[in-house]
CSV table of C-alpha atoms and ligand atoms in Angstrom, one decimal:
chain,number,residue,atom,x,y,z
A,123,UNK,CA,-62.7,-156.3,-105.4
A,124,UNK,CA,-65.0,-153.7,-107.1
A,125,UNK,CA,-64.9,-150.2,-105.0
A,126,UNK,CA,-67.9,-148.2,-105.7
A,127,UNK,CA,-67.4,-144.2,-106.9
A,128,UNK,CA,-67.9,-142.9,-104.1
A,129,UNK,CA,-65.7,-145.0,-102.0
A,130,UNK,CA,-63.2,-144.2,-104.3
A,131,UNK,CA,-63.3,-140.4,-103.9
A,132,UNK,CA,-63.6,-140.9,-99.7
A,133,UNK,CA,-60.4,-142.9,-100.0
A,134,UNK,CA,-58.5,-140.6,-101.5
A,135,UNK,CA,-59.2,-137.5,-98.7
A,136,UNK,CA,-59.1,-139.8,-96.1
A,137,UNK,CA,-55.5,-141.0,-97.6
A,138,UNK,CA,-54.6,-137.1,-98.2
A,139,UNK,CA,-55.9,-136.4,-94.2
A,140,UNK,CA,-53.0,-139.6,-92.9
A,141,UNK,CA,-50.3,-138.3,-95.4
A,142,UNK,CA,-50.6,-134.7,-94.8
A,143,UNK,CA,-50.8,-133.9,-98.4
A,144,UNK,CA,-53.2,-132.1,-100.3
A,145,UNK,CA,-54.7,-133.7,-103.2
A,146,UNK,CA,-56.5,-131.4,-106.4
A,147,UNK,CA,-59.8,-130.4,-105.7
A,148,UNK,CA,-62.2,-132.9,-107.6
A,149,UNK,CA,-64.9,-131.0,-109.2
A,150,UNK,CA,-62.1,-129.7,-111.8
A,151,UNK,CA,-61.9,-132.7,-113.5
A,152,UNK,CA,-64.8,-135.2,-112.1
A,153,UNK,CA,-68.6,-134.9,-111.6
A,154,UNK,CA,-70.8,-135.6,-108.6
A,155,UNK,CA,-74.3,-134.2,-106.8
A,156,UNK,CA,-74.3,-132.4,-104.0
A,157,UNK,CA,-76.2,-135.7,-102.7
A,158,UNK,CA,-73.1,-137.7,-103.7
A,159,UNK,CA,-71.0,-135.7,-102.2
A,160,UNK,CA,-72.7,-136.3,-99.0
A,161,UNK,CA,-72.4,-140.1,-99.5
A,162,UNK,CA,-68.6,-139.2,-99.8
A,163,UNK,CA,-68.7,-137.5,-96.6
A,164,UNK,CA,-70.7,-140.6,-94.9
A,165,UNK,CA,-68.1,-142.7,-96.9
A,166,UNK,CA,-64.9,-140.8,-95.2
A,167,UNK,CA,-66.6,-140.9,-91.5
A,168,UNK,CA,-67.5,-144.6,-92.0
A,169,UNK,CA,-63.5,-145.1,-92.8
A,170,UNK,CA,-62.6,-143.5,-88.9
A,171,UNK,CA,-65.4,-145.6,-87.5
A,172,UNK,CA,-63.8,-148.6,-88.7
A,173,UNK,CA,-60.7,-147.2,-87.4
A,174,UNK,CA,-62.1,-147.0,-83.8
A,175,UNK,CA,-63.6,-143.9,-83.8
A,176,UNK,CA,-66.5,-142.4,-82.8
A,177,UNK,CA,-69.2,-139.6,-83.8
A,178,UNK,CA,-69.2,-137.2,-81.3
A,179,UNK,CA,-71.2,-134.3,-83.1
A,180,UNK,CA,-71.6,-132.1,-86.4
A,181,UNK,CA,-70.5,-129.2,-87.3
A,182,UNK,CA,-72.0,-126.0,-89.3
A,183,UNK,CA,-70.5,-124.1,-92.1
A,184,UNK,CA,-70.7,-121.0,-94.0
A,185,UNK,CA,-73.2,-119.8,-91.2
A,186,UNK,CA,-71.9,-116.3,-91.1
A,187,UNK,CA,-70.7,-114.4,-94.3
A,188,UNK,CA,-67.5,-113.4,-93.2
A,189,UNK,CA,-67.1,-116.8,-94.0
A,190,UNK,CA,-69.0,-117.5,-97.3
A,191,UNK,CA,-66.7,-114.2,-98.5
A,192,UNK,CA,-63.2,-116.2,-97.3
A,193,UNK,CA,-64.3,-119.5,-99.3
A,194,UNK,CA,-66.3,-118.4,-102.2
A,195,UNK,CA,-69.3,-120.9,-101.2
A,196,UNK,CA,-72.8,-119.6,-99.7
A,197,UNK,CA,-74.6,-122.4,-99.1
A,198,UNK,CA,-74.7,-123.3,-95.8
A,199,UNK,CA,-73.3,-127.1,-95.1
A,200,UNK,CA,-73.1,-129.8,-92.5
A,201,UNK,CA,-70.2,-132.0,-90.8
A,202,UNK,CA,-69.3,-134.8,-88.5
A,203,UNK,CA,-67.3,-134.4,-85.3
A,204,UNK,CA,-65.1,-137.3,-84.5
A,205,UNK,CA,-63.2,-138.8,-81.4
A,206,UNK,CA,-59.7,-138.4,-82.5
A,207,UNK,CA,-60.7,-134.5,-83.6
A,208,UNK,CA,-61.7,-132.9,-80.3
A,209,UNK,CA,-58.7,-131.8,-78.1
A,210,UNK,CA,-59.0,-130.6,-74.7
A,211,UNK,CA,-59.2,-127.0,-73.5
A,212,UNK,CA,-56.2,-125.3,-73.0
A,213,UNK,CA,-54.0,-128.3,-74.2
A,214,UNK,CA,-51.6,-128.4,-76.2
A,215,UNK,CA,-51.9,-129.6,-80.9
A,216,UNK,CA,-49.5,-130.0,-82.8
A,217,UNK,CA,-49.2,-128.4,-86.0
A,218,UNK,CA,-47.8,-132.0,-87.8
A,219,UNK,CA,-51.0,-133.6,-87.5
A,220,UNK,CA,-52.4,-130.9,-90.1
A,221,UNK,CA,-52.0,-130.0,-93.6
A,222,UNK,CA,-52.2,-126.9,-93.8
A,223,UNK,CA,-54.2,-125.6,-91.0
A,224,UNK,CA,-56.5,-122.7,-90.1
A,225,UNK,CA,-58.2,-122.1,-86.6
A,226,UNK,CA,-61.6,-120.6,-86.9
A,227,UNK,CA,-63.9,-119.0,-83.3
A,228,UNK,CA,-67.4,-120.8,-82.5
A,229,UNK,CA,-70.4,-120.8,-80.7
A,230,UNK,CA,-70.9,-124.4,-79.5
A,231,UNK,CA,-74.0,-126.2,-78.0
A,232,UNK,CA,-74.1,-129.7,-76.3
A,233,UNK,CA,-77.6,-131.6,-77.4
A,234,UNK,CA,-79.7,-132.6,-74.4
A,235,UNK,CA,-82.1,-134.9,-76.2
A,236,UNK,CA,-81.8,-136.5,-79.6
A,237,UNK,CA,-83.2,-134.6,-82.5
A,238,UNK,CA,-85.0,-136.6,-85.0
A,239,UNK,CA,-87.0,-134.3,-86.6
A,240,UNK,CA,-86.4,-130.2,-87.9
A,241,UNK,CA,-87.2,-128.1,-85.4
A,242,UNK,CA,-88.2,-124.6,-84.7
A,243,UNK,CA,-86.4,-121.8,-83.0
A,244,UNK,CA,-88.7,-122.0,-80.2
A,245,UNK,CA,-87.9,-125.4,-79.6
A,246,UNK,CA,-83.7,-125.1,-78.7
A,247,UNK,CA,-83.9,-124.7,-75.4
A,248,UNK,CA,-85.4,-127.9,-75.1
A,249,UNK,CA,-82.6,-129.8,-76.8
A,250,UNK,CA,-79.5,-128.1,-75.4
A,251,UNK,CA,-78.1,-128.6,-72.1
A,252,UNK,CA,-75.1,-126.0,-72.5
A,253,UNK,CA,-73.5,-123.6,-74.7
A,254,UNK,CA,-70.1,-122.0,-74.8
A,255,UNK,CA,-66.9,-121.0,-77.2
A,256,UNK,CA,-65.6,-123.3,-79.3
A,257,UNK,CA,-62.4,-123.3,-82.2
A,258,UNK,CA,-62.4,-125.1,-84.6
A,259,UNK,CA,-59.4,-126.2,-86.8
A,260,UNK,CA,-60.2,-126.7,-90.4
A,261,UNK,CA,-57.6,-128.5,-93.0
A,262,UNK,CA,-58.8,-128.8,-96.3
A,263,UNK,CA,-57.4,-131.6,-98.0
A,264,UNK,CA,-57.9,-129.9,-101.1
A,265,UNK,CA,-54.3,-128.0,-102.4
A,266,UNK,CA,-54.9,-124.2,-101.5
A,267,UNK,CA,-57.8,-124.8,-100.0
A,268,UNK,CA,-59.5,-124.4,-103.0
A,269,UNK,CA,-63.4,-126.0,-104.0
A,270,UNK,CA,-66.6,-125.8,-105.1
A,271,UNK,CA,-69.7,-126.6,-102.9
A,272,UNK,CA,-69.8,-129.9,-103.5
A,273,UNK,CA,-65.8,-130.5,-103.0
A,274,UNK,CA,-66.5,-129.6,-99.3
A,275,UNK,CA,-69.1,-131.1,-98.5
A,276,UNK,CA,-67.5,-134.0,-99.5
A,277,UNK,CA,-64.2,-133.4,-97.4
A,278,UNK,CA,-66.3,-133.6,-94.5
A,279,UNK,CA,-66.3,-129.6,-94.5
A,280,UNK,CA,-63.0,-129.4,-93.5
A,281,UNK,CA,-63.2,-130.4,-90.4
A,282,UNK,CA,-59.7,-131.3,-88.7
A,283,UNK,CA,-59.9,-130.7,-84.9
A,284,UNK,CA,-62.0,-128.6,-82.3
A,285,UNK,CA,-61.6,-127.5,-78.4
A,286,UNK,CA,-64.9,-126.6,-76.3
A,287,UNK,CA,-64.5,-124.0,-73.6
A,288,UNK,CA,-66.4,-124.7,-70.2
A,289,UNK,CA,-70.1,-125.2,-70.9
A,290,UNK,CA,-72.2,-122.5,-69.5
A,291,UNK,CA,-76.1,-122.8,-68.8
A,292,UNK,CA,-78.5,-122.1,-72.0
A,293,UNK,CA,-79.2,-118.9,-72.6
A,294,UNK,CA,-82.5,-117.8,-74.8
A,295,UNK,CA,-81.0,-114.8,-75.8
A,296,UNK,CA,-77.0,-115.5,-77.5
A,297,UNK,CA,-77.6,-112.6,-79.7
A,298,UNK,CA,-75.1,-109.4,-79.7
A,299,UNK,CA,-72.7,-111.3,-78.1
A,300,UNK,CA,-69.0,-109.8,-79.4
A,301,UNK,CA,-66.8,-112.6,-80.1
A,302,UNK,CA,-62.8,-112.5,-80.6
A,303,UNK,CA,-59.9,-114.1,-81.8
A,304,UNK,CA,-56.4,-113.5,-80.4
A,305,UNK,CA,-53.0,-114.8,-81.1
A,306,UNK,CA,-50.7,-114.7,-78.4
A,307,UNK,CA,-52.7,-112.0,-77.0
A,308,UNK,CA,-53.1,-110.0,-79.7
A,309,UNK,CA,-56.2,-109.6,-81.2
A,310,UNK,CA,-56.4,-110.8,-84.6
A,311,UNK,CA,-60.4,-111.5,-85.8
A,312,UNK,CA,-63.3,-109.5,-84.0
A,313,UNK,CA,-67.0,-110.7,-85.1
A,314,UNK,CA,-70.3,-111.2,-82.6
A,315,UNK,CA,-72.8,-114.1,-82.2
A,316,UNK,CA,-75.1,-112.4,-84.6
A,317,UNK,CA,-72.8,-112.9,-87.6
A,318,UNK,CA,-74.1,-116.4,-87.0
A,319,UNK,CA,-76.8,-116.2,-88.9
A,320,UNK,CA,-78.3,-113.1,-86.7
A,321,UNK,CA,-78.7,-116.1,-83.6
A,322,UNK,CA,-76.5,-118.8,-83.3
A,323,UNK,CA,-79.5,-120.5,-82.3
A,324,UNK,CA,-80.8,-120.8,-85.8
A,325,UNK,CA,-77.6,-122.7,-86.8
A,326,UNK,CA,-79.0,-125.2,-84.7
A,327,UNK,CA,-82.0,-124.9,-86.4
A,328,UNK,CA,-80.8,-125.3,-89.6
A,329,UNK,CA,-78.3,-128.5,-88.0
A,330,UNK,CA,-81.8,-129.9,-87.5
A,331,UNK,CA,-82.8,-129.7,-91.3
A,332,UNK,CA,-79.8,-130.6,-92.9
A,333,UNK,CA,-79.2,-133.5,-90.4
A,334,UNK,CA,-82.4,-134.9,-91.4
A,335,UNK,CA,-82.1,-134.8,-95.1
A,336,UNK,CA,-78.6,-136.5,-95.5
A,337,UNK,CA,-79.1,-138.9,-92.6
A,338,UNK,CA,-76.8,-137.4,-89.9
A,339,UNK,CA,-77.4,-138.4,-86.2
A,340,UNK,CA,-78.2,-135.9,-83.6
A,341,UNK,CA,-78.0,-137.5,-80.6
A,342,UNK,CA,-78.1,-136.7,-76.8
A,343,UNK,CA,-74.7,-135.4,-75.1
A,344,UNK,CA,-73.5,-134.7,-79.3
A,345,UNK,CA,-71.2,-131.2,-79.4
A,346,UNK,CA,-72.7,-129.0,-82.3
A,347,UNK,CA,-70.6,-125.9,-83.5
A,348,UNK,CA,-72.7,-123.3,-85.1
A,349,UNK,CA,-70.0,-121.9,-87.3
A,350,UNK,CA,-67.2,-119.7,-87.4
A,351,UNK,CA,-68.4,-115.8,-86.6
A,352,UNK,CA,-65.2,-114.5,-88.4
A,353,UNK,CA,-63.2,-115.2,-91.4
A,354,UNK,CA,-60.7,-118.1,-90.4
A,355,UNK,CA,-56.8,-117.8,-89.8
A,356,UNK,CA,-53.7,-119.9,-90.8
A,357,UNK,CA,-51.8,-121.1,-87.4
A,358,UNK,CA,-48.2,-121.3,-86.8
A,359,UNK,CA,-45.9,-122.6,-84.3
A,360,UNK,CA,-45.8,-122.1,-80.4
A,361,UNK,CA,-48.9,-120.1,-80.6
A,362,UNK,CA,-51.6,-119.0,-77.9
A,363,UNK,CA,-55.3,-119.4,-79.9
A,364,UNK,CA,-57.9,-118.2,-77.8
A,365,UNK,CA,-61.2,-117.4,-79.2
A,366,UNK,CA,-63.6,-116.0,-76.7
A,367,UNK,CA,-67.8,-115.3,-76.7
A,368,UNK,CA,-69.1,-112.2,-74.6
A,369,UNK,CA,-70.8,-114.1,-70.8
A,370,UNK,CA,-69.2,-117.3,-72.1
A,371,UNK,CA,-65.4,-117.3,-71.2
A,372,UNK,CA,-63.0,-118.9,-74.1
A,373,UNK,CA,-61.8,-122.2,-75.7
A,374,UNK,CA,-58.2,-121.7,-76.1
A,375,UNK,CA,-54.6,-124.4,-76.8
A,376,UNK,CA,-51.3,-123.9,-78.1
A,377,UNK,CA,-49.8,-125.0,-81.3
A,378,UNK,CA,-46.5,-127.0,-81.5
A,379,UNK,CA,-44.4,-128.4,-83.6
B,197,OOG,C1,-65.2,-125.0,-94.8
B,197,OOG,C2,-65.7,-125.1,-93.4
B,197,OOG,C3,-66.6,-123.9,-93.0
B,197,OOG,C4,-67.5,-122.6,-90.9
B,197,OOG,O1,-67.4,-122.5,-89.6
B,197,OOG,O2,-68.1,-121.8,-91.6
B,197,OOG,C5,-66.8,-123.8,-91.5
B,197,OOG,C6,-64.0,-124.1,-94.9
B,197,OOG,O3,-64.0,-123.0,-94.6
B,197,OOG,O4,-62.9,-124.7,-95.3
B,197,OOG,O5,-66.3,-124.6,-90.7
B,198,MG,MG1,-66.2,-123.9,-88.6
């Protein structure tokens, strides 16, 4: 049987994701639009929906420039959220299900309507039903956590795993709000809602845009996290993540072994 390019190269990160190994970032050697690379991404998600998963929502990147600086990339891009990737609030992950990961602290919204078309900043309040803190975890499965643009995109941005924090009424104004990261208490990353593209609101905006143009669903009850305020942060063992947002309590869990 004949497996198309594309296939090819969604195989081989979602292979990397269920070995825990890393594989060379692609662009070094191989060629592919920034369009391909988002039928690689729809390639990988379509693998875990054949596996029994689920979308449950998308995911913004390289929203803030804290982290465009970490990663080298400043274009901003768009993932999938999937069943098997959200963990509950406080829980407990375990750092074996990762290749090498990082936690990162988010603003998250939960959509109230489905969004078909872009739409303006006016319009949010409309399609969210709550907002609140979110972490994500992100695991490249490139080696080093090295790529380009397109690399990314294709690794369905990195996405690993992601914990909400109790949902909170919509707010119209989530600028200025100082966000934190801390590691068993300690404070390690300090940032504020408008790192997030001065609103966190117009990551939703732009969630709206890029949905649209590479065919993402944005549907009613979907999660969306805006992207991370501050640069991210390798976790370790039996540690206490807790990222919290100013008026919007934390999402927090505890890595294990
Ligand atoms: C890519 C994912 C970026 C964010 O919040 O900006 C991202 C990466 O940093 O590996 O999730
Ligand atoms: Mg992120």
């Amino acid at each position: 049987c004949h497996m198309s390019r594309i296939e090819e190269f969604a195989k081989r990160l979602h292979g990397a994701q269920k070995q825990r190994k890393a594989v060379p970032q692609f662009k070094e050697n191989e060629s592919f639009s920034l369009k391909e690379a988002y039928e690689i991404q729809h390639a990988l998600i379509n693998e875990r929906i054949k596996e029994g998963e689920a979308l449950i929502g998308i995911k913004m990147g390289f929203t803030s420039e804290a982290k465009m600086k970490q990663m080298g990339v400043s274009e901003m891009i768009i993932g999938q959220l999937t069943t098997s990737m959200q963990y509950q609030n406080g829980g407990d992950i375990s750092q074996s299900n990762f290749i090498h990961p990082r936690a990162e602290p988010e603003v998250y919204f939960r959509l109230s309507k489905d969004i078909t078309s872009p739409i303006s900043l006016d319009d949010c309040l409309d399609y969210i039903d709550g907002v609140g803190a979110g972490i994500e975890i992100i695991d490249s499965r490139y080696e080093n956590f090295k790529f380009s643009l397109e690399d990314v995109v294709a690794d369905n941005c990195s996405s690993a795993a992601f914990v909400t924090g109790i949902l909170h009424e919509p707010k119209a104004d989530l600028k200025n709000l100082h966000m934190k990261m801390e590691v068993n208490s300690e404070q390690v990353e300090e940032g504020n809602s408008n790192d997030i593209l001065g609103n966190p609101l117009k990551s939703l905006v732009a969630a709206s845009e890029l949905a649209l143009k590479y065919q993402i669903p944005l549907k009613k009850g979907m999660i969306v996290l805006a992207g991370a305020a501050t640069p991210a942060r390798f976790t370790n063992e039996n540690e206490n993540i807790n990222a919290s947002v100013e008026s919007l309590d934390s999402a927090f869990f505890r890595t294990t072994k």
